[in-house]
Amino acid sequence: MPSDRKQVVILYAETKLQKSIDLSGSLTVASAKKEGMVAIRDHLNILPGVPPVSLDPECTDFYPVPKDDNVTIRSLKGNLTMVVYPEPPRGQHLTPSPFVDALQSAIREVRDFKDQQNVAPLIREERVRSNAKPIENDNLLRRFEAMEEKIGRDIAELRQEKADLKRGNIGLKDDIEELKRVNAGLQDAVEELRRVNAGLQDAVEELRRDNTGLKQDNTGLKRDNTGLKHDIKELTEQMDETIRAVLGDKVAIDKIRRRVLLDMGRQQLAVICGHKDWIEWKDSQKAISTSGEDFAIRTAMIIEAEVVLRDSKDASEYWKAVGRDHSTLRLLIHRNHIRTHANIAAHTSSEKDISESVLALTATGDRTHMIIIFRAVYNNEP
């Protein structure tokens, strides 16, 4: 029946500081590390010339490398090897170097040998006892001196590399801090972009809703436009018939144009007197009238117009002339005949047409008053 034991070689710096131990195959790697550290420490403590060693439990390597420290050493294939390192001095965080320890140990051995060479009697006695030739010891000494010199250079190089690594480590730390700051800035920028993107998405959704509403409104407007076109066509046809009927009588046309002139004059006079239009002016006088009769209301309007036109600084001279002529004001403000179709004529009669209708009057008084009103309305001669 095969043995359930495993040999583990524990390494520390030099070959002579190795230790082999026999462990149960059921132990885990973590347990084997603990057993190995105890065994190598005990081994180092009994060796002559080796100072007390404090091992670093955080710097222990195991080969073959296990998946984790919970696997049993029975499951590991090949020779089992464990490498331990001394604990770094207080205040340092560098991983110890067994190679440097070995070099320093070799240097100590060379120096011890040189000290022995300085003791001549002992050397001679050793030569006699060993029956060795002096030349062999000299060659050995030179070899050790050359080895010491080479080891010294290696140590210097290692120290220089260590210093360079420290400087590089400082630079790396600065780079890491800078990268951390840059990363923090990038994270802030990413968050800002996310907020902006969320706002844009909300805006896009709002635009989509607005677009849907506009499409619906546009469809309704198209329907309304079709209806308006139909209504305009019917109104145009009706207006054409009305205009043709009106234009059939030249006398009626002249009367309508004069009525239009009177209506335009009333509107302008109402504005000059500080009112919105003729209707508003008439309603305001009706509200303060005691009798409420139309004649009295219009008479009060004539009196107001005479005062305003006399004192106004903005009214034209033509309108001031209207205010000085009581008969003209009476014709403009009091009721007159020919009111039918006035609005139709207002859309078809030009200044020239109205001027012709005014000059066509045969009654001298009416003609004079209408000319005065024409000048005030159009600020021009008929």
XYZ file of C-alpha atoms in Angstrom:
382
model
C 0.000 0.000 0.000
C 1.616 3.316 -1.029
C 2.657 5.712 1.726
C 0.473 8.750 2.437
C 3.495 10.894 3.363
C 5.003 13.742 1.333
C 8.534 15.158 1.427
C 8.698 18.963 1.458
C 11.976 20.848 0.891
C 12.103 24.187 2.697
C 14.474 26.798 1.209
C 15.959 29.821 2.946
C 18.783 31.809 1.243
C 21.664 29.303 1.003
C 21.852 25.613 0.278
C 23.100 24.779 3.729
C 20.067 26.519 5.193
C 17.667 24.077 3.522
C 15.527 21.665 5.487
C 13.536 18.635 4.341
C 10.538 17.497 6.349
C 8.130 14.583 6.097
C 4.437 15.557 6.281
C 1.108 13.752 6.098
C -0.493 13.937 2.670
C -3.800 14.945 4.249
C -2.418 18.322 5.360
C -3.565 21.389 3.476
C -1.064 23.787 1.898
C -1.826 26.333 4.630
C -1.031 23.762 7.347
C 2.091 22.628 5.480
C 3.325 26.249 5.377
C 2.928 26.536 9.143
C 4.737 23.231 9.762
C 7.498 24.226 7.354
C 8.079 27.640 8.952
C 8.429 26.016 12.402
C 10.833 23.374 11.048
C 13.132 25.825 9.178
C 13.180 28.251 12.099
C 14.234 25.482 14.474
C 16.852 24.367 11.953
C 18.288 27.888 11.608
C 18.422 28.411 15.347
C 20.671 25.353 15.903
C 23.138 26.255 13.129
C 26.368 27.874 14.388
C 26.951 31.473 13.332
C 23.413 32.071 12.140
C 21.710 34.932 13.993
C 18.128 34.530 15.222
C 15.704 34.764 12.312
C 12.139 36.143 12.292
C 10.236 34.773 9.292
C 7.561 36.706 7.399
C 4.342 34.642 7.273
C 3.051 36.859 4.443
C 6.026 36.003 2.191
C 5.874 32.220 1.874
C 5.774 30.559 -1.558
C 4.744 26.936 -2.229
C 5.544 24.926 -5.378
C 3.908 23.514 -7.422
C 1.634 26.530 -7.063
C -1.698 25.287 -5.658
C -5.105 26.537 -6.689
C -5.518 27.849 -3.165
C -4.130 27.106 0.308
C -7.031 24.803 1.165
C -6.013 21.948 -1.165
C -4.213 18.956 0.341
C -0.539 18.402 -0.448
C -1.456 14.838 -1.466
C -3.103 16.264 -4.618
C 0.011 18.146 -5.744
C 2.205 16.464 -8.354
C 6.012 16.413 -8.368
C 8.504 17.552 -5.738
C 7.086 19.847 -3.087
C 9.140 22.965 -2.336
C 8.510 25.782 0.089
C 10.407 29.113 0.042
C 10.445 31.292 3.166
C 11.725 34.862 3.629
C 12.871 36.827 6.657
C 10.561 39.511 8.023
C 11.671 42.992 6.803
C 13.101 45.444 9.354
C 10.613 47.677 11.174
C 9.464 50.580 9.033
C 10.378 48.877 5.722
C 7.973 47.274 3.296
C 10.372 45.787 0.737
C 10.318 42.055 0.094
C 13.620 40.502 1.388
C 16.063 39.053 -1.150
C 17.568 35.626 -0.318
C 20.142 36.205 -3.041
C 21.458 39.307 -1.301
C 21.536 37.385 1.988
C 23.571 34.654 0.315
C 26.028 37.201 -1.113
C 26.451 38.859 2.238
C 27.028 35.444 3.876
C 29.702 34.624 1.290
C 31.408 37.950 1.950
C 31.475 37.199 5.655
C 33.095 33.837 4.938
C 35.773 35.469 2.754
C 36.521 38.048 5.421
C 36.748 35.335 8.070
C 39.190 33.454 5.875
C 41.335 36.573 5.437
C 41.392 37.059 9.192
C 42.635 33.528 9.509
C 45.378 34.261 6.954
C 46.634 37.101 9.108
C 47.402 34.627 11.849
C 50.682 33.221 10.484
C 51.360 30.488 13.052
C 47.940 29.089 12.608
C 48.373 29.125 8.870
C 51.733 27.356 9.031
C 50.375 24.799 11.437
C 47.412 24.255 9.138
C 49.761 23.853 6.166
C 51.820 21.238 7.971
C 48.787 19.343 9.146
C 47.123 19.336 5.805
C 50.399 18.910 3.896
C 49.194 21.604 1.474
C 51.498 23.733 -0.566
C 51.638 27.536 0.127
C 50.969 28.295 -3.486
C 47.625 26.528 -3.265
C 46.517 28.658 -0.323
C 47.645 31.812 -2.113
C 45.667 30.846 -5.174
C 42.658 30.121 -2.989
C 43.051 33.478 -1.297
C 43.232 35.277 -4.639
C 40.171 33.436 -5.809
C 38.293 34.470 -2.674
C 39.485 38.085 -3.109
C 38.294 38.082 -6.711
C 35.016 36.569 -5.573
C 34.727 39.228 -2.860
C 35.381 41.992 -5.390
C 32.807 40.574 -7.811
C 30.264 40.112 -5.029
C 30.938 43.690 -3.907
C 30.251 44.941 -7.417
C 27.112 42.837 -7.600
C 25.938 44.240 -4.284
C 26.629 47.800 -5.461
C 24.688 47.135 -8.638
C 21.850 45.643 -6.631
C 21.820 48.653 -4.328
C 21.777 50.975 -7.337
C 18.928 48.988 -8.822
C 17.161 49.167 -5.486
C 17.601 52.973 -5.409
C 16.383 53.220 -9.002
C 13.394 51.085 -8.123
C 12.628 53.364 -5.180
C 12.769 56.427 -7.417
C 10.681 54.643 -10.021
C 8.260 53.633 -7.308
C 7.915 57.284 -6.230
C 7.266 58.263 -9.834
C 4.730 55.465 -10.166
C 2.995 56.642 -7.003
C 2.769 60.166 -8.454
C 1.451 58.734 -11.727
C -1.108 56.667 -9.820
C -2.275 59.732 -7.885
C -2.527 61.697 -11.116
C -4.459 58.849 -12.734
C -6.765 58.777 -9.716
C -7.425 62.510 -10.088
C -7.958 62.148 -13.829
C -10.260 59.174 -13.228
C -12.259 61.174 -10.676
C -12.589 63.987 -13.214
C -13.648 61.531 -15.902
C -16.237 60.031 -13.584
C -17.632 63.506 -12.912
C -17.688 64.176 -16.656
C -19.445 60.839 -17.270
C -22.072 61.673 -14.650
C -22.578 65.095 -16.221
C -22.938 63.498 -19.663
C -25.461 61.064 -18.233
C -27.484 63.928 -16.794
C -27.274 65.848 -20.089
C -28.254 62.706 -22.010
C -31.232 62.178 -19.719
C -32.288 65.794 -20.288
C -31.903 65.389 -24.061
C -33.969 62.218 -24.006
C -36.707 64.067 -22.111
C -36.511 66.899 -24.657
C -36.727 64.404 -27.535
C -39.795 62.796 -25.986
C -41.364 66.223 -25.521
C -40.613 67.097 -29.171
C -42.151 63.828 -30.271
C -45.320 64.594 -28.345
C -45.366 68.140 -29.748
C -44.814 66.776 -33.263
C -47.727 64.385 -32.858
C -49.917 67.271 -31.673
C -48.767 69.470 -34.583
C -49.590 66.723 -37.059
C -53.059 66.458 -35.595
C -53.448 70.260 -35.657
C -52.205 70.347 -39.245
C -54.767 67.754 -40.272
C -57.515 69.828 -38.639
C -56.245 73.018 -40.293
C -56.279 71.314 -43.665
C -59.913 70.383 -43.128
C -60.722 73.935 -41.964
C -58.846 75.398 -44.935
C -60.877 73.305 -47.337
C -64.070 74.569 -45.720
C -62.844 78.183 -45.790
C -61.987 77.945 -49.459
C -65.488 76.719 -50.153
C -67.011 79.539 -48.052
C -64.815 82.163 -49.728
C -65.865 80.912 -53.116
C -69.547 81.207 -52.187
C -69.031 84.686 -50.667
C -67.107 85.817 -53.746
C -69.910 84.693 -55.972
C -72.471 86.464 -53.778
C -70.325 89.620 -53.651
C -69.885 89.614 -57.414
C -73.640 89.473 -57.805
C -74.107 92.290 -55.276
C -71.452 94.482 -56.875
C -72.895 93.922 -60.278
C -76.317 94.926 -58.941
C -74.883 98.028 -57.275
C -72.764 99.093 -60.224
C -75.839 98.879 -62.416
C -77.003 102.225 -61.055
C -74.410 105.055 -61.264
C -76.478 107.308 -59.024
C -76.695 104.660 -56.329
C -72.949 104.179 -56.552
C -72.284 107.865 -55.993
C -74.567 107.861 -52.963
C -72.858 104.809 -51.536
C -69.402 106.307 -52.002
C -70.468 109.497 -50.250
C -71.856 107.406 -47.425
C -68.527 105.609 -47.218
C -66.742 108.933 -46.977
C -69.074 109.987 -44.138
C -68.450 106.699 -42.286
C -64.675 107.049 -42.652
C -64.884 110.630 -41.434
C -66.913 109.552 -38.374
C -64.323 106.901 -37.497
C -61.387 109.324 -37.739
C -63.249 112.030 -35.782
C -64.052 109.529 -33.003
C -60.360 108.673 -32.682
C -59.354 112.358 -32.660
C -61.841 112.908 -29.824
C -60.154 110.153 -27.789
C -62.524 107.262 -28.468
C -61.923 103.778 -29.885
C -64.366 104.174 -32.761
C -67.695 105.775 -33.704
C -69.814 103.161 -31.921
C -67.879 103.522 -28.649
C -68.101 107.308 -28.861
C -71.838 107.217 -29.449
C -72.387 104.703 -26.607
C -70.377 106.837 -24.163
C -72.526 109.897 -24.958
C -75.665 107.792 -24.661
C -74.605 106.686 -21.183
C -74.367 110.282 -19.880
C -77.348 111.684 -21.789
C -80.321 112.708 -19.630
C -82.956 112.353 -22.322
C -81.452 109.414 -24.177
C -82.819 110.722 -27.507
C -80.670 110.142 -30.580
C -80.843 113.778 -31.681
C -79.650 115.040 -28.287
C -76.840 112.478 -28.199
C -75.577 113.500 -31.650
C -75.841 117.201 -30.778
C -73.641 116.595 -27.709
C -71.172 114.817 -29.932
C -71.033 117.857 -32.261
C -70.313 120.152 -29.306
C -67.547 117.804 -28.053
C -66.006 117.590 -31.545
C -65.968 121.410 -31.947
C -64.110 121.811 -28.630
C -61.606 119.016 -29.317
C -60.837 120.153 -32.881
C -60.398 123.725 -31.710
C -57.938 122.839 -28.920
C -56.154 119.843 -30.539
C -52.504 120.218 -31.462
C -52.371 116.908 -33.362
C -55.364 117.383 -35.695
C -54.593 118.453 -39.266
C -55.655 121.844 -40.593
C -58.280 120.104 -42.692
C -59.883 118.664 -39.564
C -59.687 122.039 -37.791
C -61.571 123.453 -40.800
C -64.266 120.819 -40.212
C -64.494 121.869 -36.546
C -64.992 125.527 -37.507
C -67.858 124.679 -39.895
C -70.899 123.733 -37.773
C -72.941 122.677 -40.816
C -70.239 120.306 -41.964
C -70.035 118.739 -38.496
C -73.835 118.421 -38.445
C -73.812 116.632 -41.821
C -71.034 114.334 -40.609
C -72.502 113.400 -37.207
C -76.332 113.535 -37.633
C -78.303 110.854 -39.459
C -78.240 110.782 -43.278
C -79.895 108.780 -46.032
C -78.330 106.184 -48.379
C -77.009 103.730 -45.778
C -77.681 100.548 -47.744
C -74.625 98.731 -49.235
C -72.126 101.066 -47.564
C -69.865 98.221 -46.460
C -69.800 96.701 -49.933
C -68.781 100.004 -51.449
C -66.051 100.423 -48.811
C -64.305 97.360 -50.253
C -64.613 98.433 -53.882
C -64.352 102.250 -53.821
C -60.980 103.949 -54.095
C -60.095 107.525 -53.128
C -60.432 108.518 -56.760
C -63.904 106.944 -56.997
C -65.106 108.701 -53.848
C -63.629 111.984 -55.100
C -65.626 111.647 -58.327
C -68.813 110.937 -56.365
C -68.278 114.018 -54.151
C -67.673 116.306 -57.115
C -70.756 114.855 -58.807
C -73.032 116.366 -56.132
C -75.317 119.020 -57.570
C -76.517 120.544 -54.290
C -74.055 123.310 -53.545
C -74.293 123.068 -49.729
C -73.885 119.312 -49.609
C -71.059 119.493 -52.161
C -69.143 122.060 -50.077
C -69.543 120.108 -46.821
C -68.531 116.829 -48.451
C -65.409 118.425 -49.961
C -64.390 119.652 -46.484
C -64.910 116.165 -45.041
C -62.966 114.585 -47.963
C -59.985 116.856 -47.283
C -60.016 115.921 -43.580
C -60.273 112.159 -44.237
C -57.738 111.893 -47.069
C -55.634 114.980 -46.239
C -55.912 115.830 -49.930
C -58.006 117.737 -52.404
C -60.779 115.826 -54.236
